[in-house]
PDB file of C-alpha atoms in Angstrom:
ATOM      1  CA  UNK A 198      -3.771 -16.518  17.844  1.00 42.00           C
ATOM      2  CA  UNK A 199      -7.560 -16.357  16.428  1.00 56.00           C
ATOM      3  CA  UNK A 200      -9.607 -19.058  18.257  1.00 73.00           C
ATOM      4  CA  UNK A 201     -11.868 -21.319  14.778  1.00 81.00           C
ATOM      5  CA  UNK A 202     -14.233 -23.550  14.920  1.00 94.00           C
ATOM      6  CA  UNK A 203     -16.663 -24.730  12.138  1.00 96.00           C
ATOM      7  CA  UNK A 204     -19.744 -23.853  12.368  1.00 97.00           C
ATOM      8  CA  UNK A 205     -22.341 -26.216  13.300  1.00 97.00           C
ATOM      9  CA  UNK A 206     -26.097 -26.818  14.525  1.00 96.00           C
ATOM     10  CA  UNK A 207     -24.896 -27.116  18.380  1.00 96.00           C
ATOM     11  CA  UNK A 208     -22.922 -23.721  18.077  1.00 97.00           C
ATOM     12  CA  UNK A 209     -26.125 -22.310  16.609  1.00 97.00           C
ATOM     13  CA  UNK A 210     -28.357 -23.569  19.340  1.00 97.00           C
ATOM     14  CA  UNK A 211     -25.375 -22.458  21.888  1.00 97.00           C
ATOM     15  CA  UNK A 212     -25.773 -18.498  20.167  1.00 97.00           C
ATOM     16  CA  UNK A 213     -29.388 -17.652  19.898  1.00 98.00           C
ATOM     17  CA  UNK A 214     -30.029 -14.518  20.844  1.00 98.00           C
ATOM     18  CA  UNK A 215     -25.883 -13.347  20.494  1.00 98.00           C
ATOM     19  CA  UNK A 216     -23.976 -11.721  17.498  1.00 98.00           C
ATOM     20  CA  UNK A 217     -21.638 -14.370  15.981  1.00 97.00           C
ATOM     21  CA  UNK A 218     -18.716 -13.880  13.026  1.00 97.00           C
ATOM     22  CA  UNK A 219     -18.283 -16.255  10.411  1.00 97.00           C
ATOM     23  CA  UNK A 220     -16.518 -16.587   7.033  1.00 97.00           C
ATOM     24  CA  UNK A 221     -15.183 -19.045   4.552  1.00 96.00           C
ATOM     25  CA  UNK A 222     -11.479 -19.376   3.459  1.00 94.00           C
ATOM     26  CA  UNK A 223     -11.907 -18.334   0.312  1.00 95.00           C
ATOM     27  CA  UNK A 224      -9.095 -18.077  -2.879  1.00 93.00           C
ATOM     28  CA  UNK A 225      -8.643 -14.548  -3.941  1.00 95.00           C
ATOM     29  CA  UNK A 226     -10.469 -15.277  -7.371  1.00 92.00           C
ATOM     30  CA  UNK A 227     -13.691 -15.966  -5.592  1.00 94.00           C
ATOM     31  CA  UNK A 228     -16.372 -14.326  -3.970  1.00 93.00           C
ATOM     32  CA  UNK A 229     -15.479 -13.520  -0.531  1.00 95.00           C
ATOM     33  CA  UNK A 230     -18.174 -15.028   2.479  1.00 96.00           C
ATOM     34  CA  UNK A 231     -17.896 -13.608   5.577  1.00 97.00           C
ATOM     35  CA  UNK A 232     -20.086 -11.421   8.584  1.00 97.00           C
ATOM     36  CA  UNK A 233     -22.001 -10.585  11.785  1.00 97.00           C
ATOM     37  CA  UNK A 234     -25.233 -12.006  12.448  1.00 98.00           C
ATOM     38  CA  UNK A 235     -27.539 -11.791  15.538  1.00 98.00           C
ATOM     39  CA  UNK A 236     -28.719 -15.870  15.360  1.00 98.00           C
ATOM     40  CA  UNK A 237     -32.601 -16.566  16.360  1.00 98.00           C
ATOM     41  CA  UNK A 238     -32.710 -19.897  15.714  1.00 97.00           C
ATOM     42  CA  UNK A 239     -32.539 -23.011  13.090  1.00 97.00           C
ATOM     43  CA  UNK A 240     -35.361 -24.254  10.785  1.00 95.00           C
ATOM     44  CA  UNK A 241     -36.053 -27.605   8.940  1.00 92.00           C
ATOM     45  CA  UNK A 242     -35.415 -27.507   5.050  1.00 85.00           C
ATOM     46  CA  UNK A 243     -37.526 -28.605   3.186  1.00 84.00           C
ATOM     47  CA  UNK A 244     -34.546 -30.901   1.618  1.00 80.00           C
ATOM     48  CA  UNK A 245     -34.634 -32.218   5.367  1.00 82.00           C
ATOM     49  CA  UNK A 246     -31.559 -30.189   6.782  1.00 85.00           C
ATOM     50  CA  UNK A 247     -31.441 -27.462   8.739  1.00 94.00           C
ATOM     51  CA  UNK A 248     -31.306 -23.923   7.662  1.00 94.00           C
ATOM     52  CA  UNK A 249     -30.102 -20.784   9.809  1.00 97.00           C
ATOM     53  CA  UNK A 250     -32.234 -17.988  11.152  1.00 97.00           C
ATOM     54  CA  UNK A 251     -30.829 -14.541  11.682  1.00 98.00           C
ATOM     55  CA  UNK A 252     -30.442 -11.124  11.248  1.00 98.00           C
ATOM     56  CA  UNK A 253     -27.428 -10.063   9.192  1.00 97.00           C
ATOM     57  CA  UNK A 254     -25.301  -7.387  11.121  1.00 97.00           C
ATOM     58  CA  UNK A 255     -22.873  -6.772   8.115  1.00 96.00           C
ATOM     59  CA  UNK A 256     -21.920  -8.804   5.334  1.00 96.00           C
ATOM     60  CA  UNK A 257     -22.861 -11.812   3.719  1.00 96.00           C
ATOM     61  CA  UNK A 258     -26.130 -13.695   4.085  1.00 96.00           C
ATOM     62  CA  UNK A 259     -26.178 -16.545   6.662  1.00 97.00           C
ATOM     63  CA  UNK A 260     -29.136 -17.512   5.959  1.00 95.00           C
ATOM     64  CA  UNK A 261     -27.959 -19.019   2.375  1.00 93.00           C
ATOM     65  CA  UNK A 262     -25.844 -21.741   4.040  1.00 95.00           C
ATOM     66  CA  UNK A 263     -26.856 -25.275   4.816  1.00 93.00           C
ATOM     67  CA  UNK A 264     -25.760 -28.387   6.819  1.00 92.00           C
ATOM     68  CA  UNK A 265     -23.657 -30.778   5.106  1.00 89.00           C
ATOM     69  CA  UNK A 266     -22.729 -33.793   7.617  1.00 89.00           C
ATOM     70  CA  UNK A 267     -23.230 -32.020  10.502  1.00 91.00           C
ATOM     71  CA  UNK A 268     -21.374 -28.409   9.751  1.00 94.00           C
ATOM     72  CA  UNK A 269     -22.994 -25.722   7.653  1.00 96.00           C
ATOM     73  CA  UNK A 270     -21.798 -25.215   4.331  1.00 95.00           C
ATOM     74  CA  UNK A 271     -21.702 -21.738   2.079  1.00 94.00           C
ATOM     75  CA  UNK A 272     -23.332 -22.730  -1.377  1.00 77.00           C
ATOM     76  CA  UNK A 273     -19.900 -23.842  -3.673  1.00 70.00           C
ATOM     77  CA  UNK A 274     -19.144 -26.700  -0.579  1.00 80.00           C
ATOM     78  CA  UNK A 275     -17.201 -24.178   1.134  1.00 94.00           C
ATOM     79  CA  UNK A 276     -17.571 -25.223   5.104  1.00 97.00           C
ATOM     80  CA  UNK A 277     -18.569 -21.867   7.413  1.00 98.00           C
ATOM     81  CA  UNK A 278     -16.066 -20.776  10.365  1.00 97.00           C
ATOM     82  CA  UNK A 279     -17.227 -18.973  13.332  1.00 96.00           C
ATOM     83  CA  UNK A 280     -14.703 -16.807  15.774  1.00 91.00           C
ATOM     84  CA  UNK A 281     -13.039 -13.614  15.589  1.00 91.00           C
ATOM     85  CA  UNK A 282     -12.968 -12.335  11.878  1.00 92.00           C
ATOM     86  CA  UNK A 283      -9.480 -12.564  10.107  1.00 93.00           C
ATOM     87  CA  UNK A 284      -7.993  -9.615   8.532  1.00 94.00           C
ATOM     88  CA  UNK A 285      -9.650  -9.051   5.481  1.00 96.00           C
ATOM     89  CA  UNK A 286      -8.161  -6.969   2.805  1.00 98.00           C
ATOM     90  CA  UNK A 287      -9.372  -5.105  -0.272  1.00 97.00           C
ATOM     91  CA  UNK A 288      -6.763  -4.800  -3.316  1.00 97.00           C
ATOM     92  CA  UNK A 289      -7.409  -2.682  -6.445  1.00 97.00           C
ATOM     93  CA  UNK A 290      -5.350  -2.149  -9.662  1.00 97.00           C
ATOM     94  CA  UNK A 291      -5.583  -2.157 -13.469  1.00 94.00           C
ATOM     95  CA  UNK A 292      -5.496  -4.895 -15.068  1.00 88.00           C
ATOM     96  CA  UNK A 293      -3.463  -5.077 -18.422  1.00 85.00           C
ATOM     97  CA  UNK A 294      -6.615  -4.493 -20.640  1.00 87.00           C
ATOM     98  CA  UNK A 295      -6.715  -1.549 -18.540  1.00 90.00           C
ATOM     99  CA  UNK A 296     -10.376  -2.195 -16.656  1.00 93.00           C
ATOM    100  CA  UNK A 297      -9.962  -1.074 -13.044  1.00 95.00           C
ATOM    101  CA  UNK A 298     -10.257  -4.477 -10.741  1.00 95.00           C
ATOM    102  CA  UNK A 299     -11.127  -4.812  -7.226  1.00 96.00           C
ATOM    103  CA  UNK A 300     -11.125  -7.793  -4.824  1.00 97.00           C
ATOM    104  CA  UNK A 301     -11.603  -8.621  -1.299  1.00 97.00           C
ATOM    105  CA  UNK A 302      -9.156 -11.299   0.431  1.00 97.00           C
ATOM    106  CA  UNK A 303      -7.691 -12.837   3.119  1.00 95.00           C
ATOM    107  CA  UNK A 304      -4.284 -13.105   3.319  1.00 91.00           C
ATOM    108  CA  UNK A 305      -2.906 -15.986   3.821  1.00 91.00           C
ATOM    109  CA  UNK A 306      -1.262 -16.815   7.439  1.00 88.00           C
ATOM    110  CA  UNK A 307       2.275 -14.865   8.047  1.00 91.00           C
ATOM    111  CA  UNK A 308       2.627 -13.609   4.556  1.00 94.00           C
ATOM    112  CA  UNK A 309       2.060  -9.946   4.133  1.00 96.00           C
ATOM    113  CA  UNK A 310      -1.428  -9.124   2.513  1.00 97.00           C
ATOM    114  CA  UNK A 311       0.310  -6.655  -0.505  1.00 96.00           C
ATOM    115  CA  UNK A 312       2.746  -9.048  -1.582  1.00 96.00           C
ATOM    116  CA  UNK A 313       0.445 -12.020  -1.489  1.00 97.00           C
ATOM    117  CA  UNK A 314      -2.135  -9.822  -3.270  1.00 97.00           C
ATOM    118  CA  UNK A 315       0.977  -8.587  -5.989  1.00 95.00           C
ATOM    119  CA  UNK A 316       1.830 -12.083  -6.943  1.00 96.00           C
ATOM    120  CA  UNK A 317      -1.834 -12.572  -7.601  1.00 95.00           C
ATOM    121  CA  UNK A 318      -2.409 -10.142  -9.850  1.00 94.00           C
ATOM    122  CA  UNK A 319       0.742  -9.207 -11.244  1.00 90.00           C
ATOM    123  CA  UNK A 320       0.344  -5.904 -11.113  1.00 91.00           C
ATOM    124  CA  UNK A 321       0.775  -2.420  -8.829  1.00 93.00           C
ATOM    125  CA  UNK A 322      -1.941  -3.326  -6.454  1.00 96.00           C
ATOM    126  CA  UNK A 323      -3.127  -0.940  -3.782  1.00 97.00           C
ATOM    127  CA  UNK A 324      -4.324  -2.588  -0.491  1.00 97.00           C
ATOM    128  CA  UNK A 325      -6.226  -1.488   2.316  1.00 97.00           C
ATOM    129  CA  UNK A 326      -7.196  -3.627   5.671  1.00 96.00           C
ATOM    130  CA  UNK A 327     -11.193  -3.734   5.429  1.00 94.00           C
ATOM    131  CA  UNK A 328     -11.911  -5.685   8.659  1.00 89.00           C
TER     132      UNK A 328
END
């Protein structure tokens, strides 16, 4: 079982210096959040916060999140987990107007990732395990 925890200014301090993983749950319509980052440190805001220092590995941009009561927060109030990455999928197929569509998802726990990702889309969907 993956070992979660949200992400917050005393696991920051904890990391500096170390490569940590984080990601959002995120529905399969939206833009997916998630990394490796080698964390140097936090900053004050200037909104009076604190703000994350790092160098981005792979993925998404840690640096964009701040700290909403106490846990860091990815810009549309989605809170920021830290552990080992779940498995991340990316599904394509055409939609019915017949544009190609692509999206990146997590599958939700013990369903299988092209079934979940068929009765999103309603269509032939071809998956692939990203991460």
């Amino acid at each position: 079982m993956r070992q979660e925890q949200l992400l917050t200014a005393d696991y920051i301090e904890s990391q500096i210096g170390n490569v940590i993983e984080y990601y959002i749950r995120w529905e399969f319509e939206e833009d997916p959040f998630y990394g490796k980052a080698r964390i140097k440190g936090l900053v004050d805001d200037e909104a009076g916060g604190l703000k994350i220092i790092c160098d981005v590995i792979e993925g998404s941009d840690l640096e964009l999140a701040y700290e909403q009561e106490e846990v860091f927060m990815y810009s549309d109030h989605h809170p920021i987990y830290t552990g080992q990455l779940p498995e991340i999928y990316s599904a394509n197929w055409v939609n019915t107007d017949g544009k190609k569509k692509k999206q990146i998802f997590i599958a939700p726990p013990n369903e299988n990732a092209r079934e979940f990702a068929i009765s999103q889309t309603n269509s032939k969907v071809v998956v692939k395990r990203i991460y």
